[in-house]
């Protein structure tokens, strides 16, 4: 298979290159694309380097899988050229996520939606439309981490309602935000009062509401709306009741989430732990005696979503040792499972179905 | 009135001195007490300095109000000497909070519990026992910030259930924790991997579950148990249903809390905002267009509990423009309203009732 990475020079783009190199994809099977500004620069790839090419409508000739990590505008502008050239687009932006013809995929949950995309517009096969088979959306990072952790509970017990509060890293706002967190922290420690640039609020030693626009009527910000809509779409459960509060914390690259779950069917704590322990992509970190639970740093650089602080929520009633409510604290690497890793797992499925 | 501060050299002790100086208490009416180790050192007071005296059983002669900020063991050991000498003890530790004879006071909520403590054991007056009148407990910092924000909703609409996730500053673990956050952050930015000392987890650029012991059966940590029990006691509502998750974030001195409320009586958003706007100790920071909401830094150094992200929780049902569920994001200075300021507000009431 041949790959293109669109947005090579960004935080997610670099992570994609790192994961492609880990998978042993030769540099000759890979095209590193970015805007005109970055064209001609070099990026690290495996033990070597490769030259970044300018993204144009002609960039996708001979490409099987185009991994987009360059924002919604770039995706809308260039995805049609990629699919027209026969590539399958895996897009990390919000551009196509809520399009009913585009699958929104977390492989552990709904990988079956990847049905073997046609290589040419003639052979649409079982796919609803040529376009639908050719674009697969990678969900929002907070949504991916949430649904990966909750999927075993949703499958086994059903979920009626979720109350989620996030602790989101700077990486979700890209490279410049991670640099701002480091530089601002340095300045504050030196006694200065630096002016924020990437975020509207100071990010060093501060906690603040997510920087996306807030709806004047509902009071939800865009990030919260994404988590709600995408969780419902991924779980194929339009009536899932959700309250989500998205908050930024001064952390580099892993999101944490405090999750209060209302199950559809009461379960014992042992049953909940059993379901989580058996789930793909999930690792339980939960030692009460040692106070060892998921943290941002334990999740950083890893592939699993960490789940801990697993306990019954006594505020939701119980009977016979079973509970409808449970509390969880989860953590996942925003750049890996929250973005690049999930996209590559989708690519693995596309490749497998094409063979 | 004459004051003693027990634990003068700690983070809360310093804040108490700063607030006493702001109130114009002359240095001659104040005794700065600490353990033998700190005795003889000097602390700043107003524009001058004062010498720290060693805390002994004889420290409280002539003292009207003894402000304890030195942990539960010191409070248990020395509060009896203070009350025996005729002082009213206002204790910032957990030692006496859940004692049914000791009022647990947030002045905006239940200041009426301070009934004019007797100045001698002969004149017990209306107080249940001499001891009960002489010790007043200052609640846990996360509980104070939570109940101050929620009090107007509890009074007007009633509260049935709370789901709370905290974002807690280093200051709650004292001076050494604040220093560790600064020093560890500096080291990480310099490329080092410092070993944690105060906290078991690294605190720089990390989010982790609260460092108090976790109950083997319930899975709750001590901080969560305090917030639940103390909120119920302050609101005098033993059946208040609560799920609380206490989390540390790399912030110096203000706690944030994400709060999902279930009211007893449905309310419109305007009614909720009206109740919050009228409440003492609360300041609404909630501009959706400007994305201006409570943050750790906006709360730091201030006296008010900031409340924002006020919005209906659509996951709890609604009718006729009224909702049972609301989401809030709140922030308060842990050292001020969370500790020293609340203690001084209690002292103001004690002084007023004594006159």
XYZ file of C-alpha atoms in Angstrom:
710
model
C 0.000 0.000 0.000
C 1.103 3.571 -0.695
C 0.424 6.404 1.731
C 0.213 10.166 1.674
C 0.263 12.250 4.843
C -1.393 15.648 4.473
C -0.220 18.068 7.143
C 3.100 16.313 7.675
C 4.682 19.110 9.661
C 1.997 19.330 12.367
C 1.902 17.500 15.683
C -0.452 14.766 14.416
C 1.405 14.566 11.071
C 4.699 13.890 12.848
C 3.010 11.220 14.967
C 1.600 9.628 11.781
C 5.093 9.464 10.272
C 6.441 7.935 13.453
C 3.741 5.237 13.459
C 4.160 4.532 9.715
C 7.895 4.075 10.249
C 7.154 1.727 13.198
C 4.963 -0.318 10.812
C 7.924 -0.611 8.415
C 6.385 1.366 5.558
C 9.330 2.208 3.251
C 9.902 5.888 2.522
C 9.377 5.109 -1.163
C 5.746 4.131 -0.443
C 5.033 7.388 1.348
C 4.451 10.968 0.253
C 4.843 13.719 2.872
C 2.577 16.632 1.970
C 2.085 20.065 3.484
C 1.191 23.607 2.521
C 3.395 25.632 0.171
C 5.043 27.276 3.188
C 6.576 23.982 4.352
C 7.289 22.485 0.911
C 10.969 21.674 0.449
C 11.700 21.321 4.147
C 12.721 17.944 5.555
C 11.050 15.806 8.197
C 12.400 12.848 10.150
C 11.260 9.425 8.935
C 12.553 6.286 10.602
C 16.320 6.604 10.688
C 16.361 8.985 7.759
C 14.677 12.112 6.509
C 12.270 12.882 3.705
C 11.447 16.007 1.738
C 8.033 17.602 2.208
C 6.126 18.154 -1.049
C 3.540 20.848 -1.647
C -0.070 19.654 -1.400
C -1.852 20.075 -4.758
C -4.700 18.382 -6.589
C -2.064 16.235 -8.320
C -0.500 14.955 -5.088
C -2.535 11.744 -4.882
C -1.654 9.884 -8.093
C -0.732 6.313 -7.153
C -1.703 6.775 -3.494
C -3.850 4.102 -1.819
C -4.451 5.767 1.530
C -4.366 9.516 2.151
C -4.076 10.405 5.833
C -5.352 13.954 6.320
C -4.297 15.837 9.460
C -4.543 19.410 8.293
C -7.854 20.829 9.478
C -11.374 20.904 8.090
C -10.790 23.507 5.364
C -7.890 21.594 3.821
C -9.865 18.351 4.039
C -12.856 19.850 2.246
C -10.608 21.394 -0.399
C -8.362 18.386 -1.179
C -10.254 15.217 -0.188
C -12.165 15.216 -3.512
C -8.874 15.232 -5.448
C -7.616 12.332 -3.352
C -10.729 10.195 -3.828
C -10.841 11.082 -7.537
C -7.304 9.729 -7.828
C -8.496 6.452 -6.259
C -7.215 6.965 -2.735
C -9.148 6.239 0.431
C -9.133 9.342 2.614
C -8.834 8.947 6.388
C -9.535 12.430 7.701
C -8.635 13.594 11.186
C -10.635 16.835 10.926
C -14.286 17.489 11.722
C -15.119 18.144 8.037
C -16.928 14.879 7.286
C -17.535 13.302 10.683
C -21.267 13.967 10.906
C -21.937 13.259 7.194
C -24.396 10.333 7.318
C -22.617 8.686 4.346
C -19.182 8.837 5.987
C -18.299 6.211 8.596
C -16.900 7.601 11.853
C -14.650 4.820 13.013
C -12.927 3.606 16.143
C -11.712 0.178 14.982
C -12.299 -1.558 18.351
C -15.947 -0.445 18.191
C -17.245 -0.180 14.649
C -14.435 -1.309 12.357
C -17.018 -3.386 10.477
C -18.148 -0.120 8.817
C -14.993 -0.296 6.709
C -16.298 -2.462 3.951
C -13.455 -2.646 1.458
C -13.507 0.675 -0.290
C -13.589 0.504 -4.067
C -10.359 1.301 -5.877
C -12.198 2.924 -8.773
C -15.521 4.706 -9.096
C -16.766 1.874 -11.327
C -16.734 -0.791 -8.595
C -18.865 0.778 -5.892
C -19.800 -2.660 -4.557
C -21.740 -2.605 -1.284
C -20.797 0.933 -0.406
C -23.677 3.414 -0.440
C -21.866 5.796 -2.742
C -18.397 6.040 -4.193
C -17.658 9.034 -2.007
C -18.829 7.343 1.174
C -16.532 4.407 0.558
C -13.615 6.654 -0.057
C -13.727 8.942 2.982
C -13.520 7.615 6.500
C -13.614 10.078 9.383
C -11.348 9.842 12.423
C -13.294 11.088 15.469
C -12.493 13.933 17.826
C -9.708 13.030 20.270
C -11.810 13.371 23.436
C -14.563 11.277 21.837
C -12.160 8.494 20.783
C -10.678 8.200 24.275
C -14.149 8.229 25.848
C -15.782 5.640 23.589
C -12.779 3.305 23.652
C -13.023 3.148 27.441
C -16.813 2.897 27.529
C -17.340 0.487 24.632
C -17.134 -2.669 26.785
C -19.748 -1.253 29.174
C -21.990 -0.146 26.330
C -21.820 -3.601 24.725
C -22.386 -5.639 27.874
C -24.700 -3.492 30.025
C -25.895 -0.658 27.779
C -25.367 2.992 28.696
C -28.229 5.407 29.350
C -26.468 8.569 30.435
C -22.966 10.044 30.732
C -21.660 13.027 32.697
C -18.133 13.777 31.468
C -15.592 16.402 32.524
C -12.369 16.533 30.523
C -8.805 17.521 31.398
C -7.411 18.267 27.924
C -3.793 18.675 26.898
C -2.272 21.473 24.817
C -1.494 19.072 21.940
C -5.142 19.145 20.872
C -4.520 22.720 19.747
C -1.385 21.692 17.852
C 2.353 22.294 17.921
C 2.114 26.017 18.583
C 0.017 25.392 21.687
C 2.534 22.893 23.064
C 5.318 25.424 22.484
C 3.224 28.137 24.153
C 2.699 25.955 27.228
C 6.451 25.345 27.545
C 7.493 28.932 26.877
C 4.798 30.461 29.071
C 5.672 28.097 31.917
C 9.345 29.078 31.642
C 8.400 32.772 31.678
C 6.076 32.458 34.680
C 8.748 30.560 36.625
C 11.152 33.423 35.820
C 8.671 35.897 37.292
C 7.341 37.284 34.013
C 3.698 37.656 32.941
C 3.687 36.520 29.308
C 0.809 37.446 26.998
C -1.137 34.474 25.621
C -0.997 34.024 21.845
C -2.390 30.622 20.803
C -4.975 30.388 23.579
C -7.011 33.393 24.698
C -6.335 32.474 28.331
C -2.896 31.996 29.885
C -2.180 28.251 29.702
C 0.749 27.908 32.121
C -0.322 26.872 35.638
C -3.941 27.518 34.674
C -7.161 25.578 34.029
C -9.676 27.079 31.613
C -12.767 26.247 29.593
C -12.037 24.818 26.117
C -11.074 27.499 23.620
C -13.657 26.593 20.951
C -16.647 28.859 20.292
C -19.578 28.650 22.713
C -23.100 28.367 21.325
C -25.126 31.396 22.402
C -28.253 29.317 23.029
C -27.144 25.981 24.470
C -24.023 27.269 26.221
C -22.080 24.283 24.847
C -18.718 24.846 23.205
C -17.859 23.214 19.867
C -15.661 20.587 21.517
C -18.499 19.488 23.821
C -20.932 19.363 20.914
C -18.482 17.173 18.965
C -18.023 14.755 21.862
C -21.794 14.417 22.281
C -22.662 14.003 18.587
C -19.722 11.762 17.739
C -20.180 9.478 20.746
C -23.811 8.976 19.715
C -22.806 8.257 16.107
C -19.998 5.845 17.013
C -22.213 3.964 19.473
C -25.118 4.186 16.982
C -27.255 5.384 19.873
C -28.993 8.658 19.040
C -30.814 8.780 22.384
C -27.701 8.543 24.577
C -28.117 11.268 27.207
C -24.899 13.233 27.743
C -23.596 16.184 29.713
C -20.025 17.085 28.693
C -17.766 19.839 30.039
C -14.497 20.325 28.135
C -11.640 21.952 30.022
C -7.975 22.627 29.193
C -5.204 21.817 31.651
C -1.456 22.582 31.496
C -0.431 19.170 30.183
C 1.429 18.411 26.947
C -0.183 15.484 25.142
C -2.646 13.303 27.033
C -6.306 13.917 27.831
C -7.908 12.737 31.060
C -11.667 12.410 31.542
C -13.757 12.014 34.672
C -16.778 9.924 33.685
C -20.003 9.232 35.549
C -21.931 6.437 33.818
C -25.548 5.372 34.148
C -25.872 1.825 32.836
C -29.032 0.467 31.244
C -28.686 -2.747 33.270
C -27.350 -2.821 36.825
C -23.976 -4.547 37.227
C -21.644 -5.553 40.020
C -18.270 -3.838 40.277
C -16.623 -7.165 39.423
C -18.704 -7.428 36.239
C -17.711 -3.903 35.196
C -14.048 -4.641 35.856
C -14.335 -7.889 33.945
C -15.823 -6.180 30.907
C -13.125 -3.484 30.940
C -10.326 -6.013 31.408
C -11.427 -7.954 28.333
C -11.674 -4.913 26.053
C -9.256 -4.204 23.200
C -7.403 -0.893 23.463
C -8.128 -0.560 27.192
C -5.722 -1.077 30.087
C -6.941 -1.008 33.680
C -4.698 1.027 36.024
C -6.462 0.768 39.352
C -4.584 -0.087 42.544
C -6.408 1.475 45.494
C -3.790 0.555 48.085
C -0.951 2.051 46.024
C -3.024 5.051 44.802
C -2.009 3.993 41.290
C -4.506 5.281 38.729
C -4.436 6.756 35.211
C -2.520 10.035 34.863
C -1.666 12.234 31.892
C 1.959 11.132 32.021
C 1.182 7.405 32.295
C -0.917 7.697 29.121
C 1.588 9.861 27.204
C 3.359 8.066 24.386
C 1.325 4.887 24.868
C -1.334 3.260 22.727
C -3.881 2.121 25.321
C -6.659 4.113 26.930
C -6.044 3.792 30.672
C -9.068 3.253 32.919
C -9.091 3.521 36.707
C -10.849 4.886 39.795
C -13.471 2.258 38.894
C -16.118 2.421 41.615
C -19.871 2.268 42.090
C -21.625 5.638 42.174
C -23.672 5.323 45.336
C -25.776 8.331 44.320
C -27.649 6.310 41.701
C -29.134 3.595 43.904
C -28.303 -0.094 44.036
C -29.581 -3.465 45.028
C -28.165 -6.968 45.544
C -24.593 -5.778 45.056
C -25.393 -4.330 41.647
C -25.299 -0.680 40.645
C -26.651 1.407 37.808
C -24.036 4.112 38.313
C -20.249 3.873 38.036
C -17.441 6.418 38.160
C -14.297 6.095 36.057
C -11.191 8.198 35.477
C -9.609 7.610 32.082
C -6.550 8.864 30.203
C -5.320 8.536 26.643
C -2.564 9.989 24.491
C -4.219 12.714 22.438
C -1.765 12.433 19.540
C -1.813 8.603 19.444
C -5.174 6.940 20.165
C -6.812 10.387 20.064
C -5.582 11.010 16.504
C -2.699 9.328 14.629
C -2.916 5.818 16.052
C -6.667 5.556 15.479
C -6.167 6.783 11.890
C -3.468 4.155 11.313
C -5.686 1.444 12.821
C -8.340 2.500 10.287
C -5.697 2.331 7.546
C -4.803 -1.201 8.666
C -8.451 -2.211 8.236
C -8.683 -0.542 4.821
C -5.542 -2.393 3.732
C -6.815 -5.704 5.112
C -10.191 -5.375 3.385
C -8.543 -4.377 0.087
C -6.438 -7.562 0.016
C -10.166 41.100 70.039
C -6.860 39.244 70.373
C -5.812 36.533 67.942
C -3.424 33.617 67.826
C -2.439 31.930 64.570
C -1.311 28.331 65.001
C 0.797 27.169 62.056
C 1.960 30.661 61.152
C 4.706 29.545 58.812
C 2.521 27.421 56.514
C 0.744 28.512 53.338
C -2.618 29.027 55.087
C -0.931 30.616 58.128
C 0.742 33.226 55.933
C -2.577 33.939 54.230
C -4.225 34.350 57.651
C -1.568 36.917 58.660
C -2.072 38.756 55.390
C -5.852 38.929 55.923
C -5.485 39.964 59.589
C -3.151 42.781 58.542
C -5.685 43.844 55.861
C -8.311 44.031 58.648
C -6.032 46.379 60.605
C -5.405 44.059 63.554
C -2.368 45.551 65.351
C 0.630 43.262 65.797
C 0.250 43.698 69.561
C -3.147 41.943 69.429
C -1.744 38.945 67.593
C 0.397 35.966 68.584
C 2.157 34.046 65.794
C 2.595 30.422 66.854
C 4.335 27.467 65.245
C 6.199 24.316 66.148
C 9.485 24.459 68.048
C 11.370 24.151 64.755
C 10.096 27.548 63.538
C 10.112 29.344 66.920
C 12.311 32.446 66.892
C 12.074 32.968 63.133
C 10.350 36.068 61.771
C 7.322 36.361 59.511
C 6.040 39.345 57.562
C 3.083 41.172 59.095
C 1.663 44.259 57.412
C 4.614 46.543 56.774
C 6.670 44.983 59.542
C 7.721 41.615 60.857
C 6.885 39.601 63.935
C 8.673 36.864 65.831
C 7.186 33.372 65.775
C 6.628 31.862 69.222
C 6.643 28.182 70.054
C 3.184 26.615 70.388
C 2.655 25.302 73.947
C -0.284 24.741 76.265
C 0.425 28.201 77.692
C 0.245 30.015 74.346
C -3.429 31.013 74.603
C -3.564 33.168 77.753
C -5.425 36.373 76.886
C -6.354 35.155 73.384
C -9.961 35.595 72.206
C -9.744 33.749 68.883
C -7.263 30.990 68.049
C -6.981 30.318 64.325
C -5.572 26.806 63.844
C -3.986 25.936 60.487
C -1.588 23.193 61.489
C -3.221 19.852 60.702
C -5.530 17.526 62.593
C -2.976 16.160 65.062
C -1.929 19.619 66.268
C -5.576 20.672 66.499
C -6.473 17.658 68.638
C -3.430 18.188 70.835
C -3.726 21.958 71.439
C -7.370 22.976 70.923
C -8.292 21.885 74.475
C -5.599 24.200 75.900
C -6.941 27.062 73.803
C -10.561 26.581 74.834
C -9.512 26.064 78.477
C -7.814 29.465 78.317
C -11.106 30.979 77.117
C -10.315 31.262 73.402
C -12.681 30.302 70.605
C -10.893 27.888 68.280
C -11.479 28.157 64.545
C -9.839 25.045 63.157
C -8.886 24.578 59.527
C -8.132 20.841 59.889
C -10.460 17.870 59.593
C -10.101 17.043 63.320
C -13.503 18.283 64.509
C -15.495 18.825 61.310
C -17.781 15.824 61.590
C -18.217 16.109 65.387
C -21.977 16.604 65.775
C -21.375 19.180 68.532
C -19.018 21.296 66.414
C -20.519 23.683 63.864
C -19.026 23.394 60.364
C -19.423 26.885 59.037
C -19.424 28.763 55.762
C -20.684 32.173 56.929
C -22.754 32.868 53.798
C -24.632 29.608 54.397
C -24.895 28.739 58.072
C -23.300 31.615 59.978
C -26.293 31.513 62.328
C -24.692 28.433 63.954
C -22.211 30.800 65.589
C -24.215 31.697 68.622
C -21.923 33.921 70.669
C -19.506 31.532 72.303
C -19.169 31.892 76.055
C -16.025 33.635 77.296
C -15.848 31.401 80.348
C -17.027 27.870 81.072
C -19.477 29.313 83.632
C -21.638 31.128 81.038
C -22.518 28.363 78.581
C -25.702 30.201 77.561
C -27.513 28.648 74.615
C -24.572 26.584 73.422
C -25.031 22.829 73.757
C -21.781 22.370 75.646
C -18.873 24.591 76.552
C -16.644 22.719 74.140
C -19.100 22.961 71.247
C -19.299 26.703 71.664
C -15.568 27.028 71.710
C -14.554 25.084 68.612
C -15.802 25.980 65.163
C -14.615 23.928 62.195
C -13.562 25.450 58.889
C -14.575 23.036 56.087
C -12.412 21.332 53.474
C -11.348 23.725 50.724
C -13.099 21.885 47.870
C -16.270 21.668 49.961
C -16.246 25.396 50.823
C -15.869 26.410 47.171
C -18.588 23.962 46.102
C -21.196 24.909 48.709
C -20.584 28.652 48.350
C -21.421 28.389 44.644
C -24.347 26.019 45.114
C -25.929 27.608 48.188
C -28.211 29.956 46.202
C -29.494 27.014 44.137
C -29.974 24.860 47.219
C -31.956 27.614 48.975
C -34.177 28.558 46.044
C -34.726 25.307 44.132
C -33.372 22.537 46.365
C -30.662 20.133 45.185
C -31.220 16.387 44.808
C -27.959 15.175 43.323
C -24.474 16.427 42.443
C -21.808 14.997 40.149
C -18.563 16.879 40.821
C -15.102 16.586 39.264
C -12.392 18.769 40.780
C -9.258 20.390 39.348
C -7.242 20.959 42.542
C -4.203 23.154 43.015
C -0.918 22.234 44.699
C -1.560 24.691 47.559
C -4.012 22.243 49.125
C -0.992 20.089 49.964
C 0.867 23.067 51.434
C 3.974 25.117 50.804
C 6.211 22.172 49.989
C 3.815 21.047 47.253
C 3.779 24.508 45.665
C 7.580 24.536 45.702
C 7.645 21.036 44.201
C 5.355 22.118 41.362
C 7.633 25.070 40.543
C 10.907 23.156 40.867
C 9.655 20.094 38.999
C 8.293 22.263 36.182
C 11.662 24.011 35.885
C 13.456 20.662 35.774
C 11.112 19.167 33.153
C 11.515 22.253 30.959
C 15.273 21.798 31.255
C 14.940 18.220 30.015
C 15.366 16.484 33.375
C 13.125 13.821 34.922
C 12.871 14.844 38.571
C 11.751 12.361 41.222
C 8.520 13.332 43.028
C 8.869 13.967 46.766
C 5.715 15.614 48.175
C 3.289 13.889 45.821
C 3.653 10.240 44.841
C 3.006 11.156 41.195
C 4.969 13.735 39.198
C 3.006 16.989 39.486
C 4.558 19.088 36.705
C 2.579 18.941 33.450
C 0.518 16.086 34.865
C -3.032 15.397 36.065
C -3.509 12.735 38.729
C -6.022 11.389 41.206
C -5.966 13.126 44.614
C -3.106 11.933 46.800
C -5.199 11.023 49.860
C -5.755 7.370 50.813
C -8.377 5.422 48.849
C -10.928 3.349 50.737
C -10.524 -0.311 49.799
C -14.276 -0.933 49.738
C -15.918 2.200 48.348
C -13.029 3.267 46.085
C -13.425 6.835 47.332
C -10.382 8.776 48.451
C -10.376 10.738 51.718
C -10.775 14.069 49.924
C -13.897 12.840 48.111
C -15.338 11.453 51.344
C -14.750 14.845 53.032
C -16.457 16.771 50.244
C -19.488 14.472 50.387
C -19.862 14.393 54.189
C -19.111 18.069 54.726
C -21.413 19.278 51.952
C -24.242 17.269 53.505
C -23.472 18.681 56.967
C -23.177 22.311 55.806
C -26.408 22.063 53.786
C -28.015 20.079 56.660
C -29.173 17.588 54.045
C -28.112 14.064 54.944
C -29.841 12.560 51.898
C -28.050 14.703 49.293
C -26.886 12.263 46.588
C -23.309 12.937 45.492
C -20.652 11.532 43.183
C -17.317 13.320 43.647
C -14.021 12.730 41.840
C -11.046 14.677 43.225
C -8.153 15.284 40.872
C -4.916 17.290 41.132
C -3.797 19.619 38.338
C -0.539 21.568 37.924
C -1.894 24.859 39.250
C -0.582 26.852 42.226
C -3.465 28.041 44.412
C -6.992 27.890 43.010
C -9.346 24.939 42.719
C -11.775 24.542 39.815
C -14.782 22.229 39.902
C -17.027 20.939 37.121
C -20.477 20.511 38.643
C -23.563 18.746 37.295
C -26.584 19.612 39.445
C -29.973 17.953 39.696
C -32.406 20.425 41.234
C -35.395 19.387 43.338
C -37.610 21.882 41.445
C -37.176 22.643 37.748
C -35.932 26.155 36.968
C -35.315 28.310 33.932
C -31.748 29.307 33.101
C -32.677 32.913 33.895
C -33.896 31.890 37.347
C -30.660 30.015 38.040
C -28.591 32.993 36.908
C -30.723 35.309 39.018
C -30.213 33.206 42.133
C -26.447 33.024 41.572
C -26.176 36.757 40.842
C -27.854 37.621 44.142
C -25.653 35.337 46.266
C -23.010 36.594 48.698
C -19.480 35.376 47.991
C -20.314 34.425 44.397
C -19.321 36.268 41.225
C -20.669 35.189 37.839
C -18.009 35.074 35.091
C -19.938 33.901 32.072
C -19.600 35.617 28.698
C -20.318 33.067 25.970
C -19.375 35.367 23.076
C -16.017 36.280 24.612
C -15.348 32.747 25.968
C -14.814 34.404 29.351
C -15.393 31.911 32.165
C -13.849 31.050 35.543
C -10.207 29.941 35.445
C -7.690 29.052 38.131
C -5.815 32.294 37.554
C -8.928 34.519 37.595
C -9.793 33.062 41.006
C -6.255 33.260 42.416
C -5.765 35.945 45.056
C -9.451 36.894 45.028
C -12.168 36.435 47.629
C -15.155 35.417 45.488
C -16.067 31.982 44.190
C -16.367 32.425 40.423
C -19.250 30.661 38.651
C -19.619 30.233 34.909
C -20.440 27.877 32.021
C -23.976 28.117 33.447
C -26.197 26.060 31.128
C -29.077 23.623 31.202
C -28.102 19.950 31.183
C -30.249 18.622 28.367
C -29.616 15.050 29.501
C -31.961 15.420 32.481
C -35.183 16.315 30.676
C -37.070 19.580 30.614
C -40.420 21.160 29.995
C -41.807 24.668 29.478
C -38.343 26.228 29.391
C -37.459 24.800 32.784
C -34.801 22.229 33.571
C -33.968 19.926 36.444
C -30.317 19.668 35.419
C -27.696 22.405 35.182
C -23.970 22.410 34.509
C -21.588 24.874 36.152
C -17.833 25.444 36.178
C -16.599 27.125 39.338
C -13.252 28.362 40.681
C -12.079 29.649 44.029
C -8.803 30.538 45.693
C -7.872 27.523 47.818
C -5.864 29.547 50.340
C -8.454 32.347 50.647
C -12.121 31.281 50.495
C -10.965 27.652 50.645
C -9.165 28.217 53.951
C -7.930 31.498 55.489
C -10.656 33.871 54.297
C -13.466 31.578 55.420
C -11.771 31.210 58.835
C -11.502 35.012 59.151
C -15.156 35.423 58.130
C -16.005 33.018 60.952
C -13.809 35.077 63.282
C -15.694 38.227 62.236
C -18.967 36.555 63.248
C -17.522 35.359 66.557
C -16.331 38.900 67.281
C -19.673 40.418 66.287
C -21.669 37.987 68.456
C -19.316 38.575 71.429
C -19.953 42.332 71.400
